Tab-separated table of C-alpha atoms and ligand atoms in Angstrom:
chain	number	residue	atom	x	y	z
H	1	MET	CA	106.927	112.753	90.041
H	2	LYS	CA	104.538	114.148	92.609
H	3	MET	CA	101.595	113.222	90.410
H	4	GLN	CA	102.846	109.656	90.211
H	5	ASP	CA	103.294	109.542	94.001
H	6	ASP	CA	99.750	110.739	94.526
H	7	ARG	CA	98.327	108.215	92.094
H	8	ASN	CA	100.164	105.346	93.672
H	9	LEU	CA	99.784	106.289	97.294
H	10	SER	CA	96.028	106.581	96.882
H	11	SER	CA	95.930	102.851	96.049
H	12	PHE	CA	96.997	102.049	99.617
H	13	LYS	CA	93.762	102.096	101.580
H	14	SER	CA	93.810	103.083	105.241
H	15	THR	CA	93.626	99.381	106.177
H	16	PHE	CA	96.753	98.556	104.149
H	17	VAL	CA	99.445	97.177	106.454
H	18	PHE	CA	103.022	98.432	106.187
H	19	GLY	CA	105.598	96.426	108.069
H	20	THR	CA	109.101	95.050	108.242
H	21	ALA	CA	110.218	91.464	108.681
H	22	THR	CA	112.943	89.413	110.375
H	23	ALA	CA	113.485	85.762	111.321
H	24	ALA	CA	114.656	84.172	114.555
H	25	PHE	CA	117.834	82.428	113.411
H	26	GLN	CA	118.937	85.457	111.442
H	27	ILE	CA	118.801	87.951	114.314
H	28	GLU	CA	118.397	86.392	117.755
H	29	GLY	CA	121.792	84.905	118.584
H	30	ALA	CA	121.914	83.639	122.216
H	31	ALA	CA	122.100	80.233	120.649
H	32	ASN	CA	123.051	78.450	123.838
H	33	GLU	CA	120.974	80.430	126.306
H	34	ASP	CA	117.895	79.630	128.355
H	35	GLY	CA	117.556	76.062	127.154
H	36	ARG	CA	117.503	76.686	123.399
H	37	VAL	CA	118.592	73.552	121.558
H	38	ASP	CA	120.411	73.223	118.228
H	39	SER	CA	118.617	73.571	114.920
H	40	ILE	CA	119.725	72.157	111.585
H	41	TRP	CA	121.249	75.563	110.847
H	42	ASP	CA	123.492	75.454	113.928
H	43	ARG	CA	124.827	72.133	112.652
H	44	PHE	CA	125.113	73.308	109.052
H	45	CYS	CA	127.083	76.389	110.130
H	46	ALA	CA	129.415	74.249	112.227
H	47	GLU	CA	130.469	72.196	109.180
H	48	PRO	CA	133.347	73.688	107.146
H	49	ASN	CA	132.739	75.510	103.841
H	50	ASN	CA	128.974	75.800	104.128
H	51	ILE	CA	128.825	79.494	105.059
H	52	VAL	CA	130.816	82.450	103.723
H	53	ASN	CA	133.606	83.373	106.191
H	54	GLY	CA	132.568	80.452	108.416
H	55	ASP	CA	129.850	82.675	109.954
H	56	ASP	CA	127.184	81.269	112.261
H	57	GLY	CA	124.101	82.276	114.232
H	58	LEU	CA	125.651	82.130	117.698
H	59	VAL	CA	125.441	85.893	118.275
H	60	ALA	CA	123.858	87.275	115.087
H	61	CYS	CA	122.307	90.696	115.916
H	62	ASP	CA	122.007	89.728	119.580
H	63	HIS	CA	118.322	90.557	119.284
H	64	TYR	CA	117.648	88.116	122.142
H	65	HIS	CA	119.155	90.747	124.443
H	66	LEU	CA	118.580	93.891	122.381
H	67	TRP	CA	114.926	93.243	121.424
H	68	GLU	CA	113.644	96.332	123.251
H	69	LYS	CA	115.879	98.637	121.226
H	70	ASP	CA	114.939	96.840	118.035
H	71	LEU	CA	111.218	97.138	118.677
H	72	GLN	CA	111.703	100.832	119.426
H	73	LYS	CA	112.921	101.127	115.832
H	74	LEU	CA	109.624	99.754	114.600
H	75	LYS	CA	107.871	102.437	116.593
H	76	ASP	CA	110.202	105.057	115.074
H	77	LEU	CA	109.461	103.843	111.561
H	78	GLY	CA	105.722	104.044	112.200
H	79	VAL	CA	104.964	100.567	110.851
H	80	ASP	CA	101.591	98.908	111.377
H	81	ALA	CA	102.965	95.391	111.711
H	82	TYR	CA	106.076	93.412	112.491
H	83	ARG	CA	106.672	90.005	110.960
H	84	PHE	CA	109.043	87.802	112.955
H	85	SER	CA	109.505	84.115	113.529
H	86	MET	CA	109.558	82.046	116.681
H	87	ALA	CA	112.319	79.517	117.179
H	88	TRP	CA	110.859	76.023	117.603
H	89	THR	CA	114.206	75.262	119.285
H	90	ARG	CA	113.431	77.681	122.122
H	91	ILE	CA	109.905	76.388	122.667
H	92	ILE	CA	109.964	72.588	122.399
H	93	THR	CA	113.365	71.548	123.503
H	94	SER	CA	113.405	67.760	123.236
H	95	THR	CA	111.808	64.752	121.646
H	96	GLU	CA	110.000	64.293	124.959
H	97	LYS	CA	108.018	67.396	123.950
H	98	GLU	CA	109.363	69.464	126.817
H	99	ILE	CA	107.776	72.898	126.566
H	100	SER	CA	110.040	75.736	127.641
H	101	GLN	CA	108.228	78.448	129.603
H	102	THR	CA	111.339	80.635	129.197
H	103	GLY	CA	111.036	80.351	125.441
H	104	LEU	CA	107.361	81.289	125.482
H	105	ASP	CA	108.101	84.167	127.873
H	106	PHE	CA	110.729	85.589	125.520
H	107	TYR	CA	108.159	85.902	122.752
H	108	GLN	CA	105.429	87.065	125.150
H	109	GLN	CA	107.414	90.160	126.055
H	110	ILE	CA	107.881	90.950	122.348
H	111	ILE	CA	104.173	90.564	121.675
H	112	ASP	CA	103.301	92.691	124.730
H	113	ARG	CA	105.614	95.460	123.569
H	114	LEU	CA	104.212	95.337	120.045
H	115	HIS	CA	100.691	95.671	121.426
H	116	PHE	CA	101.825	98.564	123.585
H	117	TYR	CA	103.152	100.240	120.412
H	118	GLN	CA	99.949	99.275	118.561
H	119	ILE	CA	101.933	97.211	116.081
H	120	LYS	CA	100.326	93.990	114.841
H	121	PRO	CA	102.368	90.814	115.451
H	122	PHE	CA	102.650	88.633	112.318
H	123	VAL	CA	104.274	85.431	113.557
H	124	THR	CA	105.942	82.786	111.430
H	125	LEU	CA	106.173	79.413	113.119
H	126	TYR	CA	108.847	77.957	110.856
H	127	HIS	CA	111.562	79.986	109.200
H	128	TRP	CA	113.913	77.057	108.410
H	129	ASP	CA	115.294	76.258	111.880
H	130	LEU	CA	114.157	72.663	112.382
H	131	PRO	CA	115.234	71.249	115.748
H	132	GLN	CA	118.259	69.012	115.208
H	133	TYR	CA	116.635	66.303	117.384
H	134	LEU	CA	113.959	65.970	114.672
H	135	GLN	CA	116.553	65.968	111.880
H	136	GLU	CA	118.105	63.008	113.630
H	137	GLN	CA	114.798	61.188	113.167
H	138	GLY	CA	114.678	61.916	109.431
H	139	GLY	CA	113.725	65.591	109.458
H	140	TRP	CA	111.338	66.677	106.711
H	141	LEU	CA	111.676	63.307	104.982
H	142	ASN	CA	109.895	61.712	107.915
H	143	ARG	CA	106.089	62.124	107.832
H	144	ASP	CA	106.102	62.212	111.599
H	145	THR	CA	107.831	65.626	111.458
H	146	ALA	CA	104.602	67.021	109.986
H	147	TYR	CA	102.756	65.811	113.095
H	148	GLN	CA	105.487	67.219	115.347
H	149	PHE	CA	105.069	70.575	113.621
H	150	ALA	CA	101.309	70.454	114.202
H	151	LYS	CA	101.991	69.857	117.920
H	152	TYR	CA	104.372	72.812	118.018
H	153	ALA	CA	101.769	74.988	116.243
H	154	ASP	CA	99.211	73.826	118.811
H	155	VAL	CA	101.520	74.733	121.720
H	156	VAL	CA	102.233	78.222	120.343
H	157	SER	CA	98.682	79.048	119.338
H	158	SER	CA	97.086	77.713	122.499
H	159	HIS	CA	99.529	79.856	124.491
H	160	PHE	CA	99.287	83.094	122.486
H	161	GLY	CA	95.852	82.643	120.881
H	162	ASN	CA	94.415	85.845	119.441
H	163	GLN	CA	97.279	87.959	120.780
H	164	ILE	CA	98.940	87.174	117.463
H	165	HIS	CA	97.264	89.033	114.612
H	166	THR	CA	98.484	86.750	111.813
H	167	TYR	CA	99.978	83.298	111.985
H	168	THR	CA	102.168	81.946	109.195
H	169	THR	CA	102.859	78.232	109.287
H	170	PHE	CA	105.884	78.182	106.962
H	171	ASN	CA	108.162	80.720	105.380
H	172	GLU	CA	109.197	79.762	101.849
H	173	PRO	CA	108.860	75.955	101.773
H	174	TRP	CA	110.652	76.178	98.388
H	175	CYS	CA	113.875	77.123	100.183
H	176	SER	CA	113.662	74.321	102.741
H	177	ALA	CA	112.923	71.769	100.012
H	178	MET	CA	114.856	73.017	96.985
H	179	LEU	CA	117.819	74.850	98.514
H	180	GLY	CA	118.082	72.309	101.331
H	181	TYR	CA	117.514	69.077	99.371
H	182	LEU	CA	118.062	69.787	95.648
H	183	HIS	CA	120.700	72.520	95.364
H	184	GLY	CA	122.300	71.494	98.663
H	185	ILE	CA	123.257	75.037	99.673
H	186	HIS	CA	120.961	75.289	102.697
H	187	ALA	CA	120.700	72.960	105.677
H	188	PRO	CA	120.837	70.021	105.575
H	189	GLY	CA	122.806	70.290	102.319
H	190	ILE	CA	121.431	67.415	100.212
H	191	LYS	CA	121.214	67.213	96.391
H	192	ASP	CA	118.432	64.865	95.353
H	193	ARG	CA	115.234	65.859	93.526
H	194	LYS	CA	113.155	62.961	94.825
H	195	GLN	CA	113.987	63.934	98.373
H	196	ALA	CA	113.333	67.608	97.626
H	197	LEU	CA	109.858	66.908	96.255
H	198	GLN	CA	109.139	64.606	99.196
H	199	VAL	CA	110.223	67.291	101.669
H	200	ALA	CA	108.026	69.840	99.927
H	201	HIS	CA	105.073	67.480	100.281
H	202	ILE	CA	105.669	66.797	103.954
H	203	ILE	CA	106.052	70.494	104.715
H	204	LEU	CA	102.793	71.275	102.908
H	205	LEU	CA	101.179	68.426	104.831
H	206	ALA	CA	102.487	69.948	108.070
H	207	HIS	CA	100.948	73.262	107.063
H	208	GLY	CA	97.604	71.570	106.426
H	209	LEU	CA	97.692	69.635	109.700
H	210	ALA	CA	98.417	72.812	111.675
H	211	MET	CA	95.698	74.960	110.118
H	212	PRO	CA	92.664	73.576	112.025
H	213	LEU	CA	94.582	73.762	115.316
H	214	LEU	CA	95.546	77.369	114.670
H	215	ARG	CA	91.950	78.209	113.802
H	216	ARG	CA	90.654	76.508	116.929
H	217	ASN	CA	93.175	78.189	119.252
H	218	ALA	CA	93.167	81.640	117.648
H	219	PRO	CA	89.792	82.092	115.974
H	220	MET	CA	90.169	85.869	115.577
H	221	ALA	CA	93.602	85.665	113.950
H	222	GLN	CA	94.408	85.198	110.261
H	223	HIS	CA	96.084	81.966	109.193
H	224	GLY	CA	98.077	81.141	106.105
H	225	ILE	CA	101.459	80.406	104.576
H	226	VAL	CA	104.226	82.379	102.827
H	227	LEU	CA	105.686	81.377	99.446
H	228	ASN	CA	108.643	82.904	97.642
H	229	MET	CA	107.688	83.479	94.035
H	230	GLY	CA	108.659	85.384	90.942
H	231	PRO	CA	107.834	85.316	87.254
H	232	TYR	CA	109.757	82.905	85.012
H	233	ASP	CA	110.327	84.635	81.675
H	234	ALA	CA	111.765	82.864	78.639
H	235	ALA	CA	115.127	84.253	77.484
H	236	SER	CA	113.989	84.185	73.854
H	237	LEU	CA	111.008	83.417	71.684
H	238	SER	CA	112.443	80.012	70.761
H	239	GLU	CA	110.134	77.141	71.512
H	240	GLN	CA	112.805	75.471	73.626
H	241	ASP	CA	113.267	78.520	75.851
H	242	GLN	CA	109.503	78.962	76.153
H	243	LEU	CA	109.097	75.348	77.251
H	244	ALA	CA	112.044	75.649	79.652
H	245	ALA	CA	110.456	78.712	81.275
H	246	GLU	CA	107.164	76.858	81.604
H	247	LEU	CA	108.938	73.945	83.249
H	248	ALA	CA	110.848	76.231	85.618
H	249	GLU	CA	107.652	78.009	86.618
H	250	SER	CA	105.844	74.728	87.249
H	251	GLU	CA	108.700	73.319	89.289
H	252	ASN	CA	109.343	76.397	91.395
H	253	ASN	CA	106.038	78.264	91.653
H	254	ASP	CA	103.192	75.858	90.855
H	255	TRP	CA	104.650	72.923	92.759
H	256	PHE	CA	103.979	74.950	95.909
H	257	ILE	CA	100.919	77.085	95.168
H	258	GLN	CA	98.837	74.606	93.191
H	259	PRO	CA	98.537	71.947	95.935
H	260	LEU	CA	97.591	74.686	98.415
H	261	LEU	CA	94.931	76.290	96.239
H	262	GLU	CA	93.774	73.399	94.048
H	263	GLY	CA	94.760	70.243	95.918
H	264	CYS	CA	96.984	68.770	93.197
H	265	TYR	CA	100.539	68.964	91.888
H	266	PRO	CA	101.299	70.402	88.436
H	267	ALA	CA	100.741	67.881	85.633
H	268	LEU	CA	103.891	68.957	83.779
H	269	ILE	CA	106.171	68.012	86.665
H	270	GLN	CA	104.397	64.695	87.136
H	271	GLU	CA	105.034	64.027	83.445
H	272	ILE	CA	108.677	65.125	83.404
H	273	TYR	CA	109.882	63.591	86.665
H	274	PRO	CA	107.740	60.425	86.997
H	275	ASP	CA	110.391	58.650	89.079
H	276	GLU	CA	110.967	61.465	91.494
H	277	LEU	CA	107.448	62.162	92.669
H	278	PRO	CA	106.668	62.145	96.392
H	279	ASP	CA	104.797	59.430	98.246
H	280	ILE	CA	101.331	60.814	98.852
H	281	GLU	CA	98.893	59.142	101.217
H	282	SER	CA	95.163	59.174	100.758
H	283	GLY	CA	93.665	62.338	102.211
H	284	ASP	CA	96.914	64.355	102.078
H	285	MET	CA	95.816	66.650	99.275
H	286	ASP	CA	92.559	67.546	101.048
H	287	ILE	CA	94.520	68.396	104.206
H	288	ILE	CA	96.988	70.521	102.222
H	289	SER	CA	94.315	72.425	100.304
H	290	ALA	CA	92.173	73.568	103.220
H	291	PRO	CA	91.380	77.285	102.734
H	292	ASN	CA	93.879	79.947	103.827
H	293	ASP	CA	92.860	83.387	105.077
H	294	TYR	CA	95.693	84.906	103.081
H	295	LEU	CA	98.716	83.991	101.024
H	296	GLY	CA	102.030	85.663	101.809
H	297	ILE	CA	104.260	86.261	98.809
H	298	ASN	CA	107.973	87.069	99.104
H	299	TYR	CA	109.282	88.765	95.987
H	300	TYR	CA	112.864	89.738	95.234
H	301	THR	CA	113.469	89.231	91.509
H	302	ARG	CA	112.371	87.403	88.384
H	303	GLN	CA	114.071	84.507	86.604
H	304	VAL	CA	114.978	84.601	82.933
H	305	ILE	CA	115.173	81.040	81.674
H	306	CYS	CA	116.917	79.428	78.730
H	307	HIS	CA	116.984	75.818	77.643
H	308	ASN	CA	120.222	73.995	78.454
H	309	PRO	CA	120.165	70.227	77.885
H	310	SER	CA	123.678	69.870	79.310
H	311	ASN	CA	122.471	70.973	82.745
H	312	VAL	CA	121.592	67.509	83.987
H	313	THR	CA	119.665	68.640	87.038
H	314	PHE	CA	117.287	71.047	85.347
H	315	THR	CA	117.646	71.087	81.523
H	316	TYR	CA	117.446	74.866	81.904
H	317	ASP	CA	119.520	77.755	83.208
H	318	SER	CA	118.563	81.010	84.828
H	319	VAL	CA	120.419	83.896	83.168
H	320	THR	CA	120.768	87.580	83.993
H	321	PRO	CA	119.958	89.874	81.069
H	322	GLU	CA	123.050	91.844	80.040
H	323	GLU	CA	121.546	95.274	80.607
H	324	ALA	CA	120.025	94.360	83.975
H	325	GLU	CA	120.662	96.302	87.170
H	326	VAL	CA	121.591	93.831	89.892
H	327	THR	CA	121.840	93.847	93.687
H	328	ALA	CA	124.778	92.696	95.815
H	329	MET	CA	123.275	89.196	95.614
H	330	GLY	CA	123.541	89.412	91.819
H	331	TRP	CA	119.732	89.399	91.613
H	332	GLU	CA	118.142	91.474	88.861
H	333	VAL	CA	116.195	94.516	90.036
H	334	TYR	CA	112.866	94.032	88.292
H	335	PRO	CA	109.929	95.745	90.019
H	336	ALA	CA	107.566	95.185	87.066
H	337	GLY	CA	107.904	91.481	87.804
H	338	LEU	CA	106.022	91.936	91.063
H	339	THR	CA	102.991	93.406	89.319
H	340	GLN	CA	103.296	90.784	86.570
H	341	LEU	CA	103.441	87.956	89.128
H	342	LEU	CA	100.461	89.195	91.129
H	343	VAL	CA	98.285	89.885	88.098
H	344	ASN	CA	99.101	86.525	86.519
H	345	LEU	CA	98.464	84.601	89.748
H	346	ASN	CA	95.161	86.392	90.063
H	347	LYS	CA	94.187	85.250	86.587
H	348	ARG	CA	95.453	81.702	87.007
H	349	TYR	CA	94.237	80.924	90.548
H	350	GLU	CA	91.359	81.727	92.825
H	351	MET	CA	93.572	83.707	95.143
H	352	PRO	CA	92.977	84.498	98.807
H	353	PRO	CA	93.955	88.036	99.910
H	354	VAL	CA	97.688	88.603	99.508
H	355	TYR	CA	100.380	90.155	101.672
H	356	ILE	CA	103.805	90.908	100.240
H	357	THR	CA	105.513	89.422	103.253
H	358	GLU	CA	109.079	90.150	102.098
H	359	ASN	CA	110.684	92.466	99.585
H	360	GLY	CA	114.077	94.081	99.715
H	361	MET	CA	117.638	93.927	98.473
H	362	ALA	CA	121.233	93.456	99.593
H	363	SER	CA	123.760	96.203	98.975
H	364	ASP	CA	127.362	96.820	99.983
H	365	ASP	CA	126.470	99.298	102.702
H	366	ASP	CA	129.190	100.863	104.740
H	367	TYR	CA	128.994	103.057	107.800
H	368	ASP	CA	131.681	105.463	108.881
H	369	GLU	CA	129.872	107.712	111.302
H	370	VAL	CA	127.894	109.212	108.451
H	371	LEU	CA	124.503	108.251	107.096
H	372	VAL	CA	124.411	104.971	105.180
H	373	ASN	CA	123.497	106.255	101.740
H	374	ASP	CA	121.760	103.174	100.369
H	375	ASN	CA	120.274	104.993	97.410
H	376	GLN	CA	119.851	101.834	95.396
H	377	ARG	CA	117.681	100.351	98.166
H	378	VAL	CA	115.581	103.516	98.400
H	379	LYS	CA	114.873	103.308	94.668
H	380	TYR	CA	114.256	99.559	94.911
H	381	LEU	CA	111.727	99.933	97.720
H	382	ARG	CA	109.947	102.871	96.099
H	383	GLU	CA	109.586	101.083	92.776
H	384	HIS	CA	108.393	97.865	94.355
H	385	LEU	CA	105.852	99.726	96.471
H	386	TYR	CA	104.600	101.318	93.247
H	387	ALA	CA	104.516	97.876	91.640
H	388	VAL	CA	102.251	96.747	94.494
H	389	ALA	CA	100.057	99.788	93.904
H	390	ASP	CA	99.851	98.881	90.213
H	391	ALA	CA	98.737	95.361	91.102
H	392	ILE	CA	96.072	96.732	93.453
H	393	GLU	CA	94.828	98.975	90.671
H	394	ALA	CA	94.735	95.973	88.359
H	395	GLY	CA	92.362	94.294	90.813
H	396	VAL	CA	94.628	92.155	93.014
H	397	ASP	CA	93.605	92.113	96.668
H	398	VAL	CA	96.941	93.040	98.264
H	399	ARG	CA	96.533	93.862	101.954
H	400	GLY	CA	100.060	94.655	103.085
H	401	TYR	CA	103.759	95.012	102.379
H	402	PHE	CA	106.740	94.058	104.572
H	403	ALA	CA	110.235	95.339	103.858
H	404	TRP	CA	112.945	92.722	104.296
H	405	SER	CA	114.576	93.413	106.609
H	406	LEU	CA	114.421	95.596	109.685
H	407	LEU	CA	118.105	94.912	110.398
H	408	ASP	CA	121.135	93.639	108.528
H	409	ASN	CA	121.342	90.023	109.588
H	410	PHE	CA	122.617	86.493	108.978
H	411	GLU	CA	121.955	85.847	105.301
H	412	TRP	CA	122.104	82.024	105.449
H	413	SER	CA	124.915	80.626	103.238
H	414	GLU	CA	126.149	84.178	102.664
H	415	GLY	CA	126.637	84.723	106.392
H	416	TYR	CA	126.959	88.385	107.365
H	417	SER	CA	128.491	89.349	104.010
H	418	LYS	CA	125.165	90.496	102.592
H	419	ARG	CA	123.231	93.366	104.144
H	420	PHE	CA	119.463	93.598	103.585
H	421	GLY	CA	118.548	95.888	106.513
H	422	LEU	CA	116.849	99.250	106.771
H	423	TYR	CA	119.142	99.566	109.796
H	424	TYR	CA	122.859	98.978	109.471
H	425	VAL	CA	124.242	96.617	112.122
H	426	ASP	CA	127.807	96.948	113.326
H	427	TYR	CA	128.459	93.334	114.317
H	428	VAL	CA	131.328	94.305	116.613
H	429	THR	CA	129.525	96.897	118.734
H	430	GLN	CA	125.964	95.761	117.901
H	431	GLU	CA	125.148	99.384	117.166
H	432	ARG	CA	122.208	99.921	114.805
H	433	VAL	CA	122.229	102.894	112.445
H	434	PRO	CA	119.242	103.928	110.308
H	435	LYS	CA	120.108	103.895	106.610
H	436	LEU	CA	118.629	106.357	104.153
H	437	SER	CA	116.117	103.632	103.283
H	438	ALA	CA	114.789	103.663	106.874
H	439	HIS	CA	114.111	107.392	106.519
H	440	PHE	CA	112.552	106.808	103.107
H	441	TYR	CA	110.258	104.026	104.358
H	442	LYS	CA	109.160	106.039	107.381
H	443	ASP	CA	108.300	108.968	105.147
H	444	PHE	CA	106.531	106.770	102.614
H	445	ILE	CA	104.309	105.293	105.320
H	446	ARG	CA	103.581	108.744	106.741
H	447	ARG	CA	102.612	110.070	103.306
H	448	ALA	CA	100.431	107.038	102.568
H	449	ARG	CA	98.666	107.584	105.904
H	450	SER	CA	98.182	111.328	105.515
H	451	ARG	CA	96.343	111.294	102.240
O	501	IFM	O1	117.050	86.459	104.230
O	501	IFM	C1	116.115	85.782	103.461
O	501	IFM	C2	114.926	85.371	104.303
O	501	IFM	O2	115.306	84.580	105.379
O	501	IFM	C3	113.943	84.580	103.482
O	501	IFM	N1	113.622	85.256	102.266
O	501	IFM	C4	114.687	85.783	101.458
O	501	IFM	C5	115.627	86.623	102.326
O	501	IFM	C6	116.761	87.207	101.473
O	501	IFM	O3	117.486	86.172	100.867
């Protein structure tokens, strides 16, 4: 075991960044304080039956008030970086483009404290919480929202400039487009492929429009985008399953990465869904495919795909292999898929440097004044860190890894029922308790550093 540790830890160069990640809506709470306005998620939570137990983001982890304690935990873990998102709804509070100094000040104190701790701020501008006032004007179906996003990116980056080490325009556009507009389980809860593909296009356009502004305002920072990806394996060797897996991969991975890296959408999807393709204006693809300094990849699991003509939406199903170990989300634990994904992307695309910007798992953690023994998470993290090391050894330029998440938090449609944190959160007392995985991660980072 020790030998294997040594082999893998030596793949993490001294410049490799270890971090943890969170997102504004999932942890901040203070939804009605200091001028914050509603986002689409506030509205979605307020409608019945959208969220498990009727949970919402009104209080969440109360990070808005407890941020100092939470950042202290980053210091305790010994991470190099902290990935968090800013809430657009705290910063630009109306259609009249009112900029909230209070909102900017909230994030300034976080950045100052991170610098004091020598922790690099990785800031995501959009982690799904579109201001409701923009939704009322069509949201991501309205091209103008892309221009509004560029303005917001300009406001943030001209204010913080190079104080932010790494800017991310969007976290997981797939979720905003596909979960929000095709599966209908995320805000705003629509089920329509044409709209989903249109939303994906407008979000990618927004990314492209923001990039030159970010570069101008923060020339020393890194700029890019984060995609959630995983391998799509066929459930069998049958031709139908193989084709279904290819389709699923094109629709879910390539639809997002190919326009960014090659300036076009996958041919297979254009062939299969000719009537559902987005409206694209001249020049859009050049804007979308401007170079990125890095690509963030969020990896949780793989998909095993089988052909199913009776599924009218997809013609395929995602199945869980019988023998698979799963997490509390029901997601297969499949660390080899991370190496497989990275190596295959590296072969298929001319990849910029990569950060694994999220990786982690939900488990049914419980705390009763004794250590939270999240052994499954410890094993999950260890094996995925080794999978990253394997990809580095296979020649992929991976520069960092962020555990999702620092804290248990609001897991979107699952509310607070799913716990992904390294720190357990008692939502009644707002006490935070380090789980075994926090101790593991701290030790892993220390060992990687002390080689
Ligand atoms: O909690 C989410 C996060 O907001 C985005 N990536 C996946 C995580 C786990 O589902």
